[in-house]
């Protein structure tokens, strides 16, 4: 079956530091890959996504590249801010498009705390 | 983005009672909704997929008689935890699928505590 593995947290950084959160996956076929973010007291929000190999998803300064050869989708940001403190989830769906966008397999989540 | 409202955000109930959790899409029609469960320090696990007007599809290992799902309209799905026991205590999250097929939108979650 499908699975997603994220680097263990929590991650604590100073403002303006570089962020990497590793994510690797196991899936059959050609999954779509996602990063969701959950701010304190809020629901999950889609941060970025990529639907095929070598696609790069980006949003709010965050980036992740779909690497089929290494089955990875690592999240990066060049300079984090205090407001980026949240829980980040890597996820996959079985195929691009359709209802599969909603049927997700999640990683365990990584708590990020950014200090001023 | 679209808004999904989940209610209640927290509920405490006695063992043996039933609890209903609502998931509403406020500004779009959701033909499909999903229910997830999250244990402490663990990931979200898909419990079931509900389609408007039809029976829910449950993931392997999820008791459909314990977790009743009703998706009676395009904007509302409910999850009822029947005869709740302390082991049902968890964080339940719903998501609603945008009919245009762009992404799923998540509710804020419900913290259920069974005492």
Short mmCIF file of C-alpha atoms in Angstrom, two decimals:
data_model
loop_
_atom_site.label_atom_id
_atom_site.label_comp_id
_atom_site.label_asym_id
_atom_site.label_seq_id
_atom_site.Cartn_x
_atom_site.Cartn_y
_atom_site.Cartn_z
CA UNK A 1 0.00 0.00 0.00
CA UNK A 2 0.90 3.67 -0.09
CA UNK A 3 2.96 5.26 2.63
CA UNK A 4 4.60 8.59 3.40
CA UNK A 5 7.53 9.10 5.74
CA UNK A 6 8.50 12.53 7.06
CA UNK A 7 11.53 13.53 9.01
CA UNK A 8 10.94 13.43 12.72
CA UNK A 9 10.40 16.68 14.51
CA UNK A 10 10.01 18.92 16.17
CA UNK A 11 12.14 21.34 14.21
CA UNK A 12 13.21 24.57 15.88
CA UNK A 13 14.84 27.35 13.87
CA UNK A 14 15.74 30.98 14.22
CA UNK A 15 14.09 33.52 11.97
CA UNK A 16 15.67 33.75 8.50
CA UNK A 17 17.18 30.28 8.76
CA UNK A 18 16.93 27.78 5.91
CA UNK A 19 14.30 25.07 6.26
CA UNK A 20 14.23 21.56 4.91
CA UNK A 21 11.65 18.97 5.88
CA UNK A 22 12.31 15.63 4.27
CA UNK A 23 9.52 13.52 2.82
CA UNK A 24 9.78 10.20 1.04
CA UNK A 25 6.99 8.03 -0.24
CA UNK A 26 6.06 4.55 -1.38
CA UNK A 27 3.33 4.19 -3.95
CA UNK A 28 2.38 2.26 -7.02
CA UNK A 29 1.88 4.11 -10.24
CA UNK A 30 2.22 7.87 -10.44
CA UNK A 31 0.92 9.58 -7.33
CA UNK A 32 0.31 13.27 -6.84
CA UNK A 33 2.21 14.80 -3.95
CA UNK A 34 1.16 17.51 -1.53
CA UNK A 35 2.33 19.56 1.40
CA UNK A 36 -0.33 20.70 3.85
CA UNK A 37 0.15 23.13 6.71
CA UNK A 38 -1.83 23.37 9.93
CA UNK A 39 -1.53 26.59 11.88
CA UNK A 40 -2.46 26.54 15.56
CA UNK A 41 -6.21 26.24 16.03
CA UNK A 42 -6.92 25.95 12.31
CA UNK A 43 -7.66 23.24 9.78
CA UNK A 44 -5.21 21.85 7.26
CA UNK A 45 -4.47 24.08 4.29
CA UNK A 46 -2.91 23.06 1.03
CA UNK A 47 0.53 24.64 0.80
CA UNK A 48 1.69 23.28 -2.53
CA UNK A 49 1.37 20.28 -4.80
CA UNK A 50 3.01 18.51 -7.74
CA UNK A 51 1.29 16.03 -10.01
CA UNK A 52 4.12 14.53 -12.05
CA UNK A 53 7.82 13.81 -11.89
CA UNK A 54 10.14 16.83 -11.88
CA UNK A 55 7.27 19.22 -11.21
CA UNK A 56 8.07 21.89 -8.66
CA UNK A 57 5.33 23.14 -6.41
CA UNK A 58 5.77 26.53 -4.80
CA UNK A 59 3.81 28.89 -2.59
CA UNK A 60 4.59 31.55 0.03
CA UNK A 61 8.34 31.04 -0.45
CA UNK A 62 8.10 27.28 0.08
CA UNK A 63 9.16 24.88 -2.65
CA UNK A 64 9.17 21.13 -3.21
CA UNK A 65 10.22 19.12 -6.25
CA UNK A 66 8.69 15.78 -7.19
CA UNK A 67 11.67 13.41 -7.48
CA UNK A 68 10.55 10.07 -8.82
CA UNK A 69 14.05 8.57 -8.87
CA UNK A 70 14.46 9.11 -5.14
CA UNK A 71 10.71 8.94 -4.33
CA UNK A 72 11.03 12.20 -2.46
CA UNK A 73 9.20 15.52 -2.11
CA UNK A 74 11.27 17.56 0.34
CA UNK A 75 9.92 20.90 1.51
CA UNK A 76 12.30 23.88 1.52
CA UNK A 77 12.21 27.55 2.35
CA UNK A 78 15.16 29.87 2.13
CA UNK A 79 14.29 32.16 5.02
CA UNK A 80 11.67 31.20 7.57
CA UNK A 81 9.59 33.61 9.59
CA UNK A 82 7.96 33.33 12.99
CA UNK A 83 4.60 33.15 11.21
CA UNK A 84 5.70 29.89 9.54
CA UNK A 85 5.44 28.09 12.88
CA UNK A 86 2.95 25.30 12.26
CA UNK A 87 2.63 21.58 11.64
CA UNK A 88 3.55 20.45 8.12
CA UNK A 89 2.17 17.29 6.54
CA UNK A 90 3.42 15.58 3.43
CA UNK A 91 0.75 13.59 1.61
CA UNK A 92 0.05 11.68 -1.56
CA UNK A 93 -2.92 10.63 -3.61
CA UNK A 94 -3.06 7.75 -6.04
CA UNK A 95 -3.30 9.65 -9.27
CA UNK A 96 -3.71 13.12 -10.64
CA UNK A 97 -7.15 14.59 -10.79
CA UNK A 98 -10.58 13.45 -9.78
CA UNK A 99 -11.70 12.46 -6.36
CA UNK A 100 -8.23 11.13 -5.62
CA UNK A 101 -7.18 14.64 -4.64
CA UNK A 102 -9.27 14.19 -1.55
CA UNK A 103 -8.25 10.62 -0.66
CA UNK A 104 -4.87 11.21 0.87
CA UNK A 105 -2.17 9.22 2.61
CA UNK A 106 -0.38 11.44 5.11
CA UNK A 107 3.01 11.49 6.73
CA UNK A 108 3.17 11.85 10.48
CA UNK A 109 3.56 15.61 10.44
CA UNK A 110 6.49 17.79 11.45
CA UNK A 111 6.13 20.52 14.03
CA UNK A 112 8.08 23.64 13.07
CA UNK A 113 8.79 26.37 15.59
CA UNK A 114 10.54 29.55 14.47
CA UNK A 115 12.00 31.87 17.10
CA UNK A 116 12.62 35.59 16.57
CA UNK B 1 -10.14 29.43 -0.54
CA UNK B 2 -13.26 27.48 0.19
CA UNK B 3 -14.36 27.02 3.78
CA UNK B 4 -15.25 23.81 5.52
CA UNK B 5 -16.81 24.12 8.95
CA UNK B 6 -16.68 21.27 11.41
CA UNK B 7 -18.75 21.21 14.57
CA UNK B 8 -18.26 20.77 17.43
CA UNK B 9 -14.59 21.54 17.88
CA UNK B 10 -14.48 19.70 21.19
CA UNK B 11 -16.84 17.23 22.79
CA UNK B 12 -16.73 15.14 25.93
CA UNK B 13 -19.18 12.30 26.27
CA UNK B 14 -19.85 9.41 28.59
CA UNK B 15 -18.97 5.89 27.62
CA UNK B 16 -21.86 4.16 25.88
CA UNK B 17 -23.40 7.31 24.42
CA UNK B 18 -23.36 8.45 20.80
CA UNK B 19 -21.82 11.60 19.41
CA UNK B 20 -22.53 13.33 16.10
CA UNK B 21 -19.94 15.45 14.30
CA UNK B 22 -20.98 17.72 11.44
CA UNK B 23 -18.93 18.76 8.45
CA UNK B 24 -20.27 21.53 6.23
CA UNK B 25 -18.94 23.07 3.05
CA UNK B 26 -19.96 26.71 3.39
CA UNK B 27 -19.43 28.17 -0.04
CA UNK B 28 -19.21 25.26 -2.44
CA UNK B 29 -20.90 22.00 -3.20
CA UNK B 30 -19.03 18.96 -2.04
CA UNK B 31 -19.95 15.80 -3.91
CA UNK B 32 -17.42 13.88 -1.86
CA UNK B 33 -16.30 14.26 1.73
CA UNK B 34 -13.65 12.38 3.63
CA UNK B 35 -13.31 11.54 7.30
CA UNK B 36 -9.92 11.13 8.95
CA UNK B 37 -8.82 10.20 12.42
CA UNK B 38 -5.63 11.34 14.09
CA UNK B 39 -4.14 9.69 17.14
CA UNK B 40 -1.71 11.66 19.33
CA UNK B 41 1.65 12.17 17.62
CA UNK B 42 0.49 10.12 14.66
CA UNK B 43 -0.62 10.89 11.18
CA UNK B 44 -4.11 11.33 9.81
CA UNK B 45 -5.66 8.04 8.82
CA UNK B 46 -8.48 7.94 6.31
CA UNK B 47 -11.57 6.34 7.81
CA UNK B 48 -14.13 6.64 5.04
CA UNK B 49 -15.20 8.37 1.88
CA UNK B 50 -18.72 9.67 1.68
CA UNK B 51 -20.54 10.57 -1.50
CA UNK B 52 -23.71 12.59 -1.51
CA UNK B 53 -26.77 10.40 -1.68
CA UNK B 54 -24.99 7.05 -1.41
CA UNK B 55 -23.46 4.82 1.21
CA UNK B 56 -20.05 5.65 2.53
CA UNK B 57 -17.02 3.58 1.61
CA UNK B 58 -15.02 2.56 4.66
CA UNK B 59 -11.32 1.82 4.81
CA UNK B 60 -10.18 -1.58 5.90
CA UNK B 61 -10.36 -2.02 9.65
CA UNK B 62 -12.91 0.75 10.24
CA UNK B 63 -16.14 -0.48 11.80
CA UNK B 64 -19.00 0.92 9.77
CA UNK B 65 -21.53 0.14 12.49
CA UNK B 66 -19.44 2.08 14.98
CA UNK B 67 -18.80 5.08 12.76
CA UNK B 68 -22.00 5.98 10.93
CA UNK B 69 -21.60 8.41 8.06
CA UNK B 70 -24.45 10.25 6.38
CA UNK B 71 -23.94 12.56 3.41
CA UNK B 72 -27.50 13.69 2.85
CA UNK B 73 -26.80 16.90 0.96
CA UNK B 74 -24.08 18.50 -1.13
CA UNK B 75 -23.00 20.66 1.80
CA UNK B 76 -23.31 18.40 4.83
CA UNK B 77 -21.80 15.14 5.98
CA UNK B 78 -22.13 13.77 9.50
CA UNK B 79 -20.09 11.23 11.42
CA UNK B 80 -21.80 9.57 14.36
CA UNK B 81 -19.68 7.64 16.80
CA UNK B 82 -22.08 5.11 18.29
CA UNK B 83 -21.77 3.58 21.74
CA UNK B 84 -18.55 5.45 22.26
CA UNK B 85 -15.78 4.00 24.39
CA UNK B 86 -12.58 5.58 25.72
CA UNK B 87 -10.57 4.03 22.88
CA UNK B 88 -12.64 6.11 20.43
CA UNK B 89 -11.15 9.26 21.94
CA UNK B 90 -9.29 10.94 19.14
CA UNK B 91 -9.12 13.92 16.80
CA UNK B 92 -11.52 13.59 13.87
CA UNK B 93 -11.06 15.71 10.75
CA UNK B 94 -13.25 16.01 7.70
CA UNK B 95 -12.40 17.27 4.26
CA UNK B 96 -14.64 18.25 1.40
CA UNK B 97 -13.76 17.85 -2.22
CA UNK B 98 -14.29 20.77 -4.54
CA UNK B 99 -16.46 19.62 -7.45
CA UNK B 100 -14.09 21.28 -9.91
CA UNK B 101 -11.45 18.81 -8.85
CA UNK B 102 -8.77 21.19 -7.68
CA UNK B 103 -8.17 20.30 -4.06
CA UNK B 104 -9.72 19.09 -0.85
CA UNK B 105 -10.53 21.57 1.92
CA UNK B 106 -10.27 20.60 5.56
CA UNK B 107 -12.33 21.37 8.61
CA UNK B 108 -10.71 22.43 11.87
CA UNK B 109 -11.21 19.04 13.44
CA UNK B 110 -13.14 17.70 16.44
CA UNK B 111 -11.45 16.56 19.63
CA UNK B 112 -13.56 13.72 21.06
CA UNK B 113 -12.96 12.59 24.61
CA UNK B 114 -14.92 9.63 25.94
CA UNK B 115 -14.95 9.30 29.72
#
